[in-house]
mmCIF file of N, CA and C in Angstrom:
data_model
loop_
_atom_site.group_PDB
_atom_site.id
_atom_site.type_symbol
_atom_site.label_atom_id
_atom_site.label_comp_id
_atom_site.label_asym_id
_atom_site.label_seq_id
_atom_site.Cartn_x
_atom_site.Cartn_y
_atom_site.Cartn_z
ATOM 1 N N MET A 955 22.136 -11.898 -40.806
ATOM 2 C CA MET A 955 22.375 -11.516 -39.491
ATOM 3 C C MET A 955 21.150 -11.735 -38.623
ATOM 4 N N ALA A 956 21.382 -12.221 -37.297
ATOM 5 C CA ALA A 956 20.137 -12.554 -36.519
ATOM 6 C C ALA A 956 19.509 -11.296 -35.996
ATOM 7 N N LYS A 957 18.235 -11.343 -35.965
ATOM 8 C CA LYS A 957 17.451 -10.157 -35.480
ATOM 9 C C LYS A 957 17.754 -9.989 -33.877
ATOM 10 N N LYS A 958 17.767 -8.878 -33.322
ATOM 11 C CA LYS A 958 18.126 -8.581 -32.027
ATOM 12 C C LYS A 958 16.713 -8.536 -31.299
ATOM 13 N N THR A 959 16.607 -9.070 -30.071
ATOM 14 C CA THR A 959 15.531 -9.065 -29.207
ATOM 15 C C THR A 959 15.310 -7.717 -28.715
ATOM 16 N N LYS A 960 14.087 -7.526 -27.956
ATOM 17 C CA LYS A 960 13.786 -6.316 -27.379
ATOM 18 C C LYS A 960 14.734 -5.954 -26.323
ATOM 19 N N ASN A 961 15.017 -6.954 -25.555
ATOM 20 C CA ASN A 961 15.917 -6.788 -24.395
ATOM 21 C C ASN A 961 17.327 -6.337 -24.867
ATOM 22 N N GLN A 962 17.844 -7.054 -25.995
ATOM 23 C CA GLN A 962 19.165 -6.646 -26.443
ATOM 24 C C GLN A 962 19.178 -5.199 -27.048
ATOM 25 N N GLN A 963 18.124 -4.725 -27.693
ATOM 26 C CA GLN A 963 18.019 -3.379 -28.166
ATOM 27 C C GLN A 963 17.967 -2.423 -27.144
ATOM 28 N N ALA A 964 17.266 -2.697 -26.048
ATOM 29 C CA ALA A 964 17.218 -1.920 -24.829
ATOM 30 C C ALA A 964 18.456 -1.666 -24.292
ATOM 31 N N ALA A 965 19.197 -2.780 -24.023
ATOM 32 C CA ALA A 965 20.622 -2.784 -23.434
ATOM 33 C C ALA A 965 21.546 -1.954 -24.432
ATOM 34 N N LEU A 966 21.625 -2.139 -25.575
ATOM 35 C CA LEU A 966 22.437 -1.462 -26.425
ATOM 36 C C LEU A 966 22.167 0.028 -26.560
ATOM 37 N N ALA A 967 20.935 0.472 -26.465
ATOM 38 C CA ALA A 967 20.506 1.731 -26.383
ATOM 39 C C ALA A 967 21.181 2.571 -25.198
ATOM 40 N N LYS A 968 21.330 1.786 -23.981
ATOM 41 C CA LYS A 968 21.805 2.517 -22.826
ATOM 42 C C LYS A 968 23.421 2.692 -22.893
ATOM 43 N N VAL A 969 23.937 1.891 -23.873
ATOM 44 C CA VAL A 969 25.601 1.924 -23.764
ATOM 45 C C VAL A 969 25.941 2.771 -24.962
ATOM 46 N N ASP A 970 27.038 3.647 -24.695
ATOM 47 C CA ASP A 970 27.667 4.520 -25.618
ATOM 48 C C ASP A 970 28.882 3.896 -26.002
ATOM 49 N N LYS A 971 29.047 3.310 -27.260
ATOM 50 C CA LYS A 971 30.181 2.516 -27.514
ATOM 51 C C LYS A 971 31.441 3.381 -27.657
ATOM 52 N N LYS A 972 31.297 4.808 -27.875
ATOM 53 C CA LYS A 972 32.578 5.631 -28.085
ATOM 54 C C LYS A 972 33.022 6.159 -26.723
ATOM 55 N N GLN A 973 32.248 5.999 -25.597
ATOM 56 C CA GLN A 973 32.647 6.444 -24.295
ATOM 57 C C GLN A 973 33.445 5.437 -23.656
ATOM 58 N N LYS A 974 34.580 5.872 -22.908
ATOM 59 C CA LYS A 974 35.303 5.068 -22.005
ATOM 60 C C LYS A 974 34.740 5.256 -20.562
ATOM 61 N N TYR A 975 34.332 4.166 -20.111
ATOM 62 C CA TYR A 975 33.712 4.183 -18.742
ATOM 63 C C TYR A 975 34.857 3.824 -17.580
ATOM 64 N N ALA A 976 34.650 4.484 -16.553
ATOM 65 C CA ALA A 976 35.567 4.150 -15.288
ATOM 66 C C ALA A 976 34.892 2.821 -14.810
ATOM 67 N N LEU A 977 35.790 2.153 -14.029
ATOM 68 C CA LEU A 977 35.445 0.672 -13.630
ATOM 69 C C LEU A 977 34.276 0.763 -12.848
ATOM 70 N N THR A 978 33.948 1.523 -11.914
ATOM 71 C CA THR A 978 32.786 1.478 -11.038
ATOM 72 C C THR A 978 31.515 1.962 -11.826
ATOM 73 N N GLU A 979 31.768 2.829 -12.732
ATOM 74 C CA GLU A 979 30.626 3.192 -13.746
ATOM 75 C C GLU A 979 30.291 2.100 -14.621
ATOM 76 N N ALA A 980 31.388 1.355 -15.057
ATOM 77 C CA ALA A 980 31.098 0.189 -15.967
ATOM 78 C C ALA A 980 30.303 -0.765 -15.330
ATOM 79 N N ILE A 981 30.684 -1.200 -14.081
ATOM 80 C CA ILE A 981 29.933 -2.188 -13.298
ATOM 81 C C ILE A 981 28.424 -1.814 -13.099
ATOM 82 N N GLU A 982 28.322 -0.615 -12.643
ATOM 83 C CA GLU A 982 26.887 -0.145 -12.556
ATOM 84 C C GLU A 982 26.044 -0.255 -13.880
ATOM 85 N N LEU A 983 26.710 0.191 -14.863
ATOM 86 C CA LEU A 983 25.862 -0.013 -16.186
ATOM 87 C C LEU A 983 25.745 -1.359 -16.459
ATOM 88 N N LEU A 984 26.799 -2.290 -16.223
ATOM 89 C CA LEU A 984 26.721 -3.694 -16.527
ATOM 90 C C LEU A 984 25.403 -4.293 -15.829
ATOM 91 N N LYS A 985 25.296 -3.986 -14.454
ATOM 92 C CA LYS A 985 24.197 -4.490 -13.772
ATOM 93 C C LYS A 985 22.874 -3.937 -14.170
ATOM 94 N N GLU A 986 22.817 -2.735 -14.859
ATOM 95 C CA GLU A 986 21.579 -1.994 -15.299
ATOM 96 C C GLU A 986 21.034 -2.560 -16.478
ATOM 97 N N VAL A 987 22.020 -3.125 -17.475
ATOM 98 C CA VAL A 987 21.636 -3.611 -18.820
ATOM 99 C C VAL A 987 21.505 -5.026 -18.862
ATOM 100 N N ASP A 988 21.798 -5.840 -17.581
ATOM 101 C CA ASP A 988 21.626 -7.146 -17.471
ATOM 102 C C ASP A 988 20.173 -7.631 -17.697
ATOM 103 N N TYR A 989 19.954 -8.513 -18.641
ATOM 104 C CA TYR A 989 18.659 -9.033 -18.963
ATOM 105 C C TYR A 989 18.478 -10.582 -18.854
ATOM 106 N N ALA A 990 19.577 -11.227 -18.698
ATOM 107 C CA ALA A 990 19.722 -12.595 -18.580
ATOM 108 C C ALA A 990 18.971 -13.165 -17.415
ATOM 109 N N LYS A 991 18.328 -14.413 -17.497
ATOM 110 C CA LYS A 991 17.800 -14.972 -16.369
ATOM 111 C C LYS A 991 18.607 -15.913 -15.626
ATOM 112 N N PHE A 992 19.846 -15.892 -15.868
ATOM 113 C CA PHE A 992 20.999 -16.660 -15.151
ATOM 114 C C PHE A 992 22.059 -15.778 -14.758
ATOM 115 N N ASP A 993 22.952 -16.319 -13.891
ATOM 116 C CA ASP A 993 24.111 -15.594 -13.429
ATOM 117 C C ASP A 993 25.112 -15.592 -14.551
ATOM 118 N N GLY A 994 25.510 -14.479 -15.192
ATOM 119 C CA GLY A 994 26.345 -14.414 -16.277
ATOM 120 C C GLY A 994 27.780 -14.044 -15.758
ATOM 121 N N SER A 995 28.694 -13.952 -16.647
ATOM 122 C CA SER A 995 30.153 -13.802 -16.269
ATOM 123 C C SER A 995 30.596 -12.509 -17.080
ATOM 124 N N VAL A 996 31.608 -11.861 -16.581
ATOM 125 C CA VAL A 996 32.229 -10.758 -17.081
ATOM 126 C C VAL A 996 33.710 -10.905 -17.303
ATOM 127 N N GLU A 997 34.260 -10.636 -18.504
ATOM 128 C CA GLU A 997 35.599 -10.736 -18.783
ATOM 129 C C GLU A 997 36.238 -9.377 -18.830
ATOM 130 N N VAL A 998 37.424 -9.252 -18.030
ATOM 131 C CA VAL A 998 38.120 -8.068 -18.114
ATOM 132 C C VAL A 998 39.568 -8.332 -18.602
ATOM 133 N N ALA A 999 39.917 -7.228 -19.473
ATOM 134 C CA ALA A 999 41.361 -7.355 -20.074
ATOM 135 C C ALA A 999 42.065 -5.914 -19.578
ATOM 136 N N TYR A 1000 43.291 -6.138 -19.176
ATOM 137 C CA TYR A 1000 44.058 -5.029 -18.948
ATOM 138 C C TYR A 1000 45.207 -5.001 -19.756
ATOM 139 N N ARG A 1001 45.620 -3.782 -20.157
ATOM 140 C CA ARG A 1001 46.776 -3.633 -20.949
ATOM 141 C C ARG A 1001 47.862 -2.949 -20.037
ATOM 142 N N LEU A 1002 48.888 -3.727 -19.668
ATOM 143 C CA LEU A 1002 49.809 -3.558 -18.740
ATOM 144 C C LEU A 1002 51.098 -2.904 -19.351
ATOM 145 N N GLY A 1003 51.232 -2.983 -20.513
ATOM 146 C CA GLY A 1003 52.528 -2.285 -21.236
ATOM 147 C C GLY A 1003 53.861 -3.039 -20.841
ATOM 148 N N ILE A 1004 53.820 -4.331 -20.749
ATOM 149 C CA ILE A 1004 54.974 -4.998 -20.309
ATOM 150 C C ILE A 1004 55.412 -5.968 -21.493
ATOM 151 N N ASP A 1005 56.638 -6.276 -21.665
ATOM 152 C CA ASP A 1005 57.211 -7.312 -22.586
ATOM 153 C C ASP A 1005 57.236 -8.534 -21.849
ATOM 154 N N THR A 1006 56.315 -9.480 -22.232
ATOM 155 C CA THR A 1006 56.262 -10.792 -21.458
ATOM 156 C C THR A 1006 57.468 -11.646 -21.895
ATOM 157 N N LYS A 1007 58.357 -11.342 -22.877
ATOM 158 C CA LYS A 1007 59.440 -12.131 -23.266
ATOM 159 C C LYS A 1007 60.716 -11.876 -22.194
ATOM 160 N N LYS A 1008 60.619 -10.957 -21.551
ATOM 161 C CA LYS A 1008 61.610 -10.552 -20.575
ATOM 162 C C LYS A 1008 61.219 -11.175 -19.236
ATOM 163 N N ASN A 1009 62.063 -11.866 -18.476
ATOM 164 C CA ASN A 1009 61.731 -12.536 -17.300
ATOM 165 C C ASN A 1009 61.310 -11.651 -16.180
ATOM 166 N N ASP A 1010 61.973 -10.635 -16.063
ATOM 167 C CA ASP A 1010 61.654 -9.657 -15.069
ATOM 168 C C ASP A 1010 60.310 -8.881 -15.103
ATOM 169 N N GLN A 1011 59.786 -9.082 -16.268
ATOM 170 C CA GLN A 1011 58.426 -8.238 -16.504
ATOM 171 C C GLN A 1011 57.214 -9.197 -16.569
ATOM 172 N N GLN A 1012 57.531 -10.510 -16.251
ATOM 173 C CA GLN A 1012 56.295 -11.454 -16.454
ATOM 174 C C GLN A 1012 55.533 -11.411 -15.142
ATOM 175 N N ILE A 1013 54.172 -11.552 -15.378
ATOM 176 C CA ILE A 1013 53.341 -11.451 -14.149
ATOM 177 C C ILE A 1013 52.576 -12.954 -14.021
ATOM 178 N N ARG A 1014 52.712 -13.443 -12.876
ATOM 179 C CA ARG A 1014 51.982 -14.608 -12.637
ATOM 180 C C ARG A 1014 51.491 -14.434 -11.022
ATOM 181 N N GLY A 1015 50.386 -15.212 -10.989
ATOM 182 C CA GLY A 1015 49.878 -15.191 -9.510
ATOM 183 C C GLY A 1015 48.533 -15.979 -9.614
ATOM 184 N N ALA A 1016 48.071 -16.063 -8.362
ATOM 185 C CA ALA A 1016 46.693 -16.602 -8.262
ATOM 186 C C ALA A 1016 45.892 -15.869 -7.266
ATOM 187 N N MET A 1017 44.661 -15.943 -7.340
ATOM 188 C CA MET A 1017 43.787 -15.193 -6.490
ATOM 189 C C MET A 1017 42.610 -16.133 -5.812
ATOM 190 N N VAL A 1018 42.308 -15.716 -4.694
ATOM 191 C CA VAL A 1018 41.259 -16.513 -3.987
ATOM 192 C C VAL A 1018 39.950 -15.817 -4.344
ATOM 193 N N LEU A 1019 38.962 -16.377 -4.621
ATOM 194 C CA LEU A 1019 37.658 -15.771 -4.984
ATOM 195 C C LEU A 1019 36.975 -15.459 -3.469
ATOM 196 N N PRO A 1020 36.280 -14.397 -3.426
ATOM 197 C CA PRO A 1020 35.713 -13.999 -2.143
ATOM 198 C C PRO A 1020 34.867 -14.962 -1.558
ATOM 199 N N ASN A 1021 34.033 -15.719 -2.372
ATOM 200 C CA ASN A 1021 33.118 -16.701 -1.994
ATOM 201 C C ASN A 1021 33.363 -18.047 -2.325
ATOM 202 N N GLY A 1022 34.627 -18.308 -2.788
ATOM 203 C CA GLY A 1022 35.178 -19.551 -3.065
ATOM 204 C C GLY A 1022 34.493 -20.040 -4.439
ATOM 205 N N THR A 1023 34.545 -21.314 -4.689
ATOM 206 C CA THR A 1023 34.058 -21.893 -5.919
ATOM 207 C C THR A 1023 32.645 -22.371 -5.666
ATOM 208 N N GLY A 1024 32.214 -22.373 -4.519
ATOM 209 C CA GLY A 1024 30.786 -22.901 -4.270
ATOM 210 C C GLY A 1024 30.849 -24.304 -3.850
ATOM 211 N N LYS A 1025 31.930 -25.117 -4.055
ATOM 212 C CA LYS A 1025 31.886 -26.522 -3.794
ATOM 213 C C LYS A 1025 32.789 -26.783 -2.503
ATOM 214 N N ASP A 1026 32.192 -27.490 -1.511
ATOM 215 C CA ASP A 1026 32.942 -27.861 -0.330
ATOM 216 C C ASP A 1026 33.747 -29.200 -0.427
ATOM 217 N N GLN A 1027 34.930 -29.136 -0.054
ATOM 218 C CA GLN A 1027 35.865 -30.221 -0.332
ATOM 219 C C GLN A 1027 35.806 -31.088 1.003
ATOM 220 N N THR A 1028 35.828 -32.337 0.675
ATOM 221 C CA THR A 1028 35.792 -33.406 1.820
ATOM 222 C C THR A 1028 37.315 -33.757 2.067
ATOM 223 N N VAL A 1029 37.925 -33.490 3.109
ATOM 224 C CA VAL A 1029 39.378 -33.747 3.377
ATOM 225 C C VAL A 1029 39.518 -34.995 4.259
ATOM 226 N N LEU A 1030 40.460 -35.857 3.789
ATOM 227 C CA LEU A 1030 40.919 -36.984 4.661
ATOM 228 C C LEU A 1030 42.458 -36.721 4.927
ATOM 229 N N VAL A 1031 42.723 -36.964 6.242
ATOM 230 C CA VAL A 1031 44.127 -36.655 6.697
ATOM 231 C C VAL A 1031 44.715 -38.068 7.185
ATOM 232 N N PHE A 1032 45.733 -38.454 6.746
ATOM 233 C CA PHE A 1032 46.459 -39.527 7.436
ATOM 234 C C PHE A 1032 47.562 -38.976 8.331
ATOM 235 N N ALA A 1033 47.219 -39.274 9.631
ATOM 236 C CA ALA A 1033 48.113 -38.654 10.560
ATOM 237 C C ALA A 1033 47.939 -39.505 11.944
ATOM 238 N N LYS A 1034 49.042 -39.425 12.723
ATOM 239 C CA LYS A 1034 49.029 -40.163 14.071
ATOM 240 C C LYS A 1034 49.308 -39.192 15.084
ATOM 241 N N GLY A 1035 48.849 -39.566 16.200
ATOM 242 C CA GLY A 1035 49.118 -38.731 17.469
ATOM 243 C C GLY A 1035 48.685 -37.308 17.521
ATOM 244 N N GLU A 1036 49.755 -36.451 17.769
ATOM 245 C CA GLU A 1036 49.490 -35.016 17.988
ATOM 246 C C GLU A 1036 49.168 -34.376 16.658
ATOM 247 N N LYS A 1037 49.571 -34.911 15.521
ATOM 248 C CA LYS A 1037 49.296 -34.250 14.173
ATOM 249 C C LYS A 1037 47.841 -34.726 13.773
ATOM 250 N N ALA A 1038 47.352 -35.751 14.286
ATOM 251 C CA ALA A 1038 45.994 -36.266 14.046
ATOM 252 C C ALA A 1038 44.992 -35.091 14.793
ATOM 253 N N GLN A 1039 45.340 -34.831 15.970
ATOM 254 C CA GLN A 1039 44.618 -33.884 16.710
ATOM 255 C C GLN A 1039 44.584 -32.358 16.176
ATOM 256 N N GLU A 1040 45.762 -32.103 15.628
ATOM 257 C CA GLU A 1040 45.938 -30.764 14.892
ATOM 258 C C GLU A 1040 44.896 -30.864 13.565
ATOM 259 N N ALA A 1041 44.952 -31.908 13.007
ATOM 260 C CA ALA A 1041 44.087 -31.999 11.603
ATOM 261 C C ALA A 1041 42.592 -31.894 11.950
ATOM 262 N N LYS A 1042 42.240 -32.601 13.160
ATOM 263 C CA LYS A 1042 40.792 -32.405 13.620
ATOM 264 C C LYS A 1042 40.541 -30.986 14.038
ATOM 265 N N ASP A 1043 41.315 -30.402 14.665
ATOM 266 C CA ASP A 1043 41.010 -29.038 15.165
ATOM 267 C C ASP A 1043 41.098 -27.993 13.956
ATOM 268 N N ALA A 1044 41.924 -28.323 12.825
ATOM 269 C CA ALA A 1044 41.803 -27.530 11.688
ATOM 270 C C ALA A 1044 40.644 -27.737 10.897
ATOM 271 N N GLY A 1045 39.807 -28.735 11.049
ATOM 272 C CA GLY A 1045 38.545 -28.924 10.366
ATOM 273 C C GLY A 1045 38.480 -30.074 9.384
ATOM 274 N N ALA A 1046 39.478 -30.917 9.462
ATOM 275 C CA ALA A 1046 39.525 -32.135 8.434
ATOM 276 C C ALA A 1046 38.173 -32.910 8.769
ATOM 277 N N ASP A 1047 37.715 -33.492 7.621
ATOM 278 C CA ASP A 1047 36.524 -34.253 7.742
ATOM 279 C C ASP A 1047 36.705 -35.764 8.231
ATOM 280 N N PHE A 1048 37.789 -36.392 7.916
ATOM 281 C CA PHE A 1048 38.181 -37.733 8.310
ATOM 282 C C PHE A 1048 39.699 -37.678 8.740
ATOM 283 N N VAL A 1049 39.935 -38.160 9.797
ATOM 284 C CA VAL A 1049 41.346 -38.253 10.296
ATOM 285 C C VAL A 1049 41.612 -39.654 10.941
ATOM 286 N N GLY A 1050 42.657 -40.195 10.461
ATOM 287 C CA GLY A 1050 43.000 -41.594 10.796
ATOM 288 C C GLY A 1050 44.248 -42.024 10.329
ATOM 289 N N ASP A 1051 44.591 -43.438 10.468
ATOM 290 C CA ASP A 1051 45.737 -43.994 9.858
ATOM 291 C C ASP A 1051 45.306 -45.305 9.144
ATOM 292 N N ASP A 1052 45.699 -46.418 9.853
ATOM 293 C CA ASP A 1052 45.483 -47.721 9.269
ATOM 294 C C ASP A 1052 44.029 -48.089 8.767
ATOM 295 N N GLU A 1053 43.096 -47.692 9.673
ATOM 296 C CA GLU A 1053 41.658 -47.929 9.375
ATOM 297 C C GLU A 1053 41.219 -47.243 8.033
ATOM 298 N N TYR A 1054 41.653 -46.097 7.640
ATOM 299 C CA TYR A 1054 41.295 -45.551 6.390
ATOM 300 C C TYR A 1054 42.045 -46.095 5.256
ATOM 301 N N ILE A 1055 43.234 -46.577 5.546
ATOM 302 C CA ILE A 1055 44.113 -47.245 4.582
ATOM 303 C C ILE A 1055 43.362 -48.446 4.031
ATOM 304 N N GLU A 1056 42.751 -49.266 4.939
ATOM 305 C CA GLU A 1056 42.003 -50.563 4.708
ATOM 306 C C GLU A 1056 40.720 -50.202 4.006
ATOM 307 N N LYS A 1057 40.052 -49.161 4.383
ATOM 308 C CA LYS A 1057 38.687 -48.741 3.829
ATOM 309 C C LYS A 1057 38.907 -48.331 2.382
ATOM 310 N N ILE A 1058 39.942 -47.619 2.114
ATOM 311 C CA ILE A 1058 40.213 -47.182 0.737
ATOM 312 C C ILE A 1058 40.699 -48.390 -0.175
ATOM 313 N N SER A 1059 41.350 -49.378 0.337
ATOM 314 C CA SER A 1059 41.782 -50.413 -0.294
ATOM 315 C C SER A 1059 40.560 -51.394 -0.752
ATOM 316 N N LYS A 1060 39.667 -51.227 0.105
ATOM 317 C CA LYS A 1060 38.280 -52.059 -0.172
ATOM 318 C C LYS A 1060 37.301 -51.270 -1.106
ATOM 319 N N GLY A 1061 37.768 -50.115 -1.563
ATOM 320 C CA GLY A 1061 36.793 -49.332 -2.445
ATOM 321 C C GLY A 1061 36.121 -47.992 -1.871
ATOM 322 N N TRP A 1062 36.530 -47.533 -0.820
ATOM 323 C CA TRP A 1062 35.793 -46.306 -0.250
ATOM 324 C C TRP A 1062 36.455 -45.173 -0.754
ATOM 325 N N PHE A 1063 35.602 -44.071 -1.370
ATOM 326 C CA PHE A 1063 36.280 -43.081 -1.979
ATOM 327 C C PHE A 1063 35.306 -41.847 -1.735
ATOM 328 N N GLU A 1064 34.989 -41.660 -0.493
ATOM 329 C CA GLU A 1064 34.000 -40.521 -0.194
ATOM 330 C C GLU A 1064 34.732 -39.302 0.370
ATOM 331 N N PHE A 1065 35.904 -38.886 -0.374
ATOM 332 C CA PHE A 1065 36.571 -37.768 0.026
ATOM 333 C C PHE A 1065 37.210 -37.188 -1.295
ATOM 334 N N ASP A 1066 37.563 -35.819 -1.336
ATOM 335 C CA ASP A 1066 37.961 -35.020 -2.409
ATOM 336 C C ASP A 1066 39.477 -34.815 -2.304
ATOM 337 N N VAL A 1067 40.020 -34.701 -1.180
ATOM 338 C CA VAL A 1067 41.450 -34.327 -0.962
ATOM 339 C C VAL A 1067 42.055 -35.270 0.159
ATOM 340 N N ILE A 1068 43.260 -35.766 -0.064
ATOM 341 C CA ILE A 1068 44.122 -36.411 0.917
ATOM 342 C C ILE A 1068 45.276 -35.759 1.304
ATOM 343 N N VAL A 1069 45.483 -35.518 2.534
ATOM 344 C CA VAL A 1069 46.673 -34.872 2.873
ATOM 345 C C VAL A 1069 47.454 -35.937 4.014
ATOM 346 N N ALA A 1070 48.652 -36.086 3.936
ATOM 347 C CA ALA A 1070 49.402 -36.999 4.738
ATOM 348 C C ALA A 1070 50.557 -36.436 5.469
ATOM 349 N N THR A 1071 50.884 -36.854 6.556
ATOM 350 C CA THR A 1071 52.151 -36.410 7.219
ATOM 351 C C THR A 1071 53.236 -37.318 6.797
ATOM 352 N N PRO A 1072 54.505 -36.843 6.781
ATOM 353 C CA PRO A 1072 55.508 -37.539 6.266
ATOM 354 C C PRO A 1072 55.769 -39.022 6.868
ATOM 355 N N ASP A 1073 55.376 -39.198 8.202
ATOM 356 C CA ASP A 1073 55.569 -40.382 8.697
ATOM 357 C C ASP A 1073 54.630 -41.416 8.229
ATOM 358 N N MET A 1074 53.477 -41.159 7.564
ATOM 359 C CA MET A 1074 52.529 -42.128 7.105
ATOM 360 C C MET A 1074 52.790 -42.326 5.515
ATOM 361 N N MET A 1075 53.656 -41.609 4.775
ATOM 362 C CA MET A 1075 53.822 -41.831 3.451
ATOM 363 C C MET A 1075 54.253 -43.258 3.052
ATOM 364 N N GLY A 1076 55.045 -43.915 3.781
ATOM 365 C CA GLY A 1076 55.297 -45.259 3.546
ATOM 366 C C GLY A 1076 54.098 -46.251 3.369
ATOM 367 N N GLN A 1077 53.179 -46.003 4.279
ATOM 368 C CA GLN A 1077 52.052 -46.786 4.429
ATOM 369 C C GLN A 1077 51.064 -46.581 3.339
ATOM 370 N N ILE A 1078 51.093 -45.304 2.943
ATOM 371 C CA ILE A 1078 50.075 -44.868 1.700
ATOM 372 C C ILE A 1078 50.557 -45.283 0.493
ATOM 373 N N GLY A 1079 51.854 -45.440 0.422
ATOM 374 C CA GLY A 1079 52.471 -45.924 -0.974
ATOM 375 C C GLY A 1079 51.671 -47.138 -1.558
ATOM 376 N N ARG A 1080 51.249 -47.898 -0.728
ATOM 377 C CA ARG A 1080 50.527 -49.096 -1.160
ATOM 378 C C ARG A 1080 49.210 -48.807 -1.902
ATOM 379 N N LEU A 1081 48.682 -47.602 -1.567
ATOM 380 C CA LEU A 1081 47.435 -47.228 -2.208
ATOM 381 C C LEU A 1081 47.552 -46.610 -3.675
ATOM 382 N N GLY A 1082 48.664 -46.569 -4.074
ATOM 383 C CA GLY A 1082 49.018 -45.870 -5.228
ATOM 384 C C GLY A 1082 48.287 -46.526 -6.569
ATOM 385 N N ARG A 1083 48.153 -47.837 -6.501
ATOM 386 C CA ARG A 1083 47.439 -48.536 -7.573
ATOM 387 C C ARG A 1083 45.926 -48.179 -7.507
ATOM 388 N N VAL A 1084 45.273 -47.899 -6.238
ATOM 389 C CA VAL A 1084 43.936 -47.692 -6.115
ATOM 390 C C VAL A 1084 43.747 -46.303 -6.387
ATOM 391 N N LEU A 1085 44.626 -45.499 -5.878
ATOM 392 C CA LEU A 1085 44.253 -43.958 -5.925
ATOM 393 C C LEU A 1085 44.725 -43.426 -7.165
ATOM 394 N N GLY A 1086 45.840 -43.925 -7.876
ATOM 395 C CA GLY A 1086 46.339 -43.447 -9.162
ATOM 396 C C GLY A 1086 45.218 -43.143 -10.157
ATOM 397 N N PRO A 1087 44.284 -44.152 -10.578
ATOM 398 C CA PRO A 1087 43.252 -43.968 -11.434
ATOM 399 C C PRO A 1087 42.274 -42.950 -11.165
ATOM 400 N N LYS A 1088 42.116 -42.594 -9.869
ATOM 401 C CA LYS A 1088 41.046 -41.620 -9.435
ATOM 402 C C LYS A 1088 41.514 -40.242 -9.506
ATOM 403 N N ALA A 1089 42.846 -39.957 -9.725
ATOM 404 C CA ALA A 1089 43.464 -38.565 -9.794
ATOM 405 C C ALA A 1089 43.044 -37.990 -10.954
#
């Protein structure tokens, strides 16, 4: 078995394995015994006491992290007229129609997400061969 370092031994000495900690107390203890030089992660498991085989007891959902994932997404919106102005106001990085279709067909891929209005879908269909491998 591997030898424990001084930091590991000091952290283990502060934790009582037989005691159940409240959530806030556990978080404080976790911050106190942290000795890593990087941002670590914590895994939490909840015992919910449900039968997942029954449809009415399944739990599904998504959550938004308070600070996001740390990566900014570059958004391209294909829209015309009033919808184009709405996209600009909403904060889209690139907004346009035919000029961006031509740029993409020539090999321009400086975006992460594409959003299109229904009236533009017919024109964007030609980009399927170019955008398909990028997805």
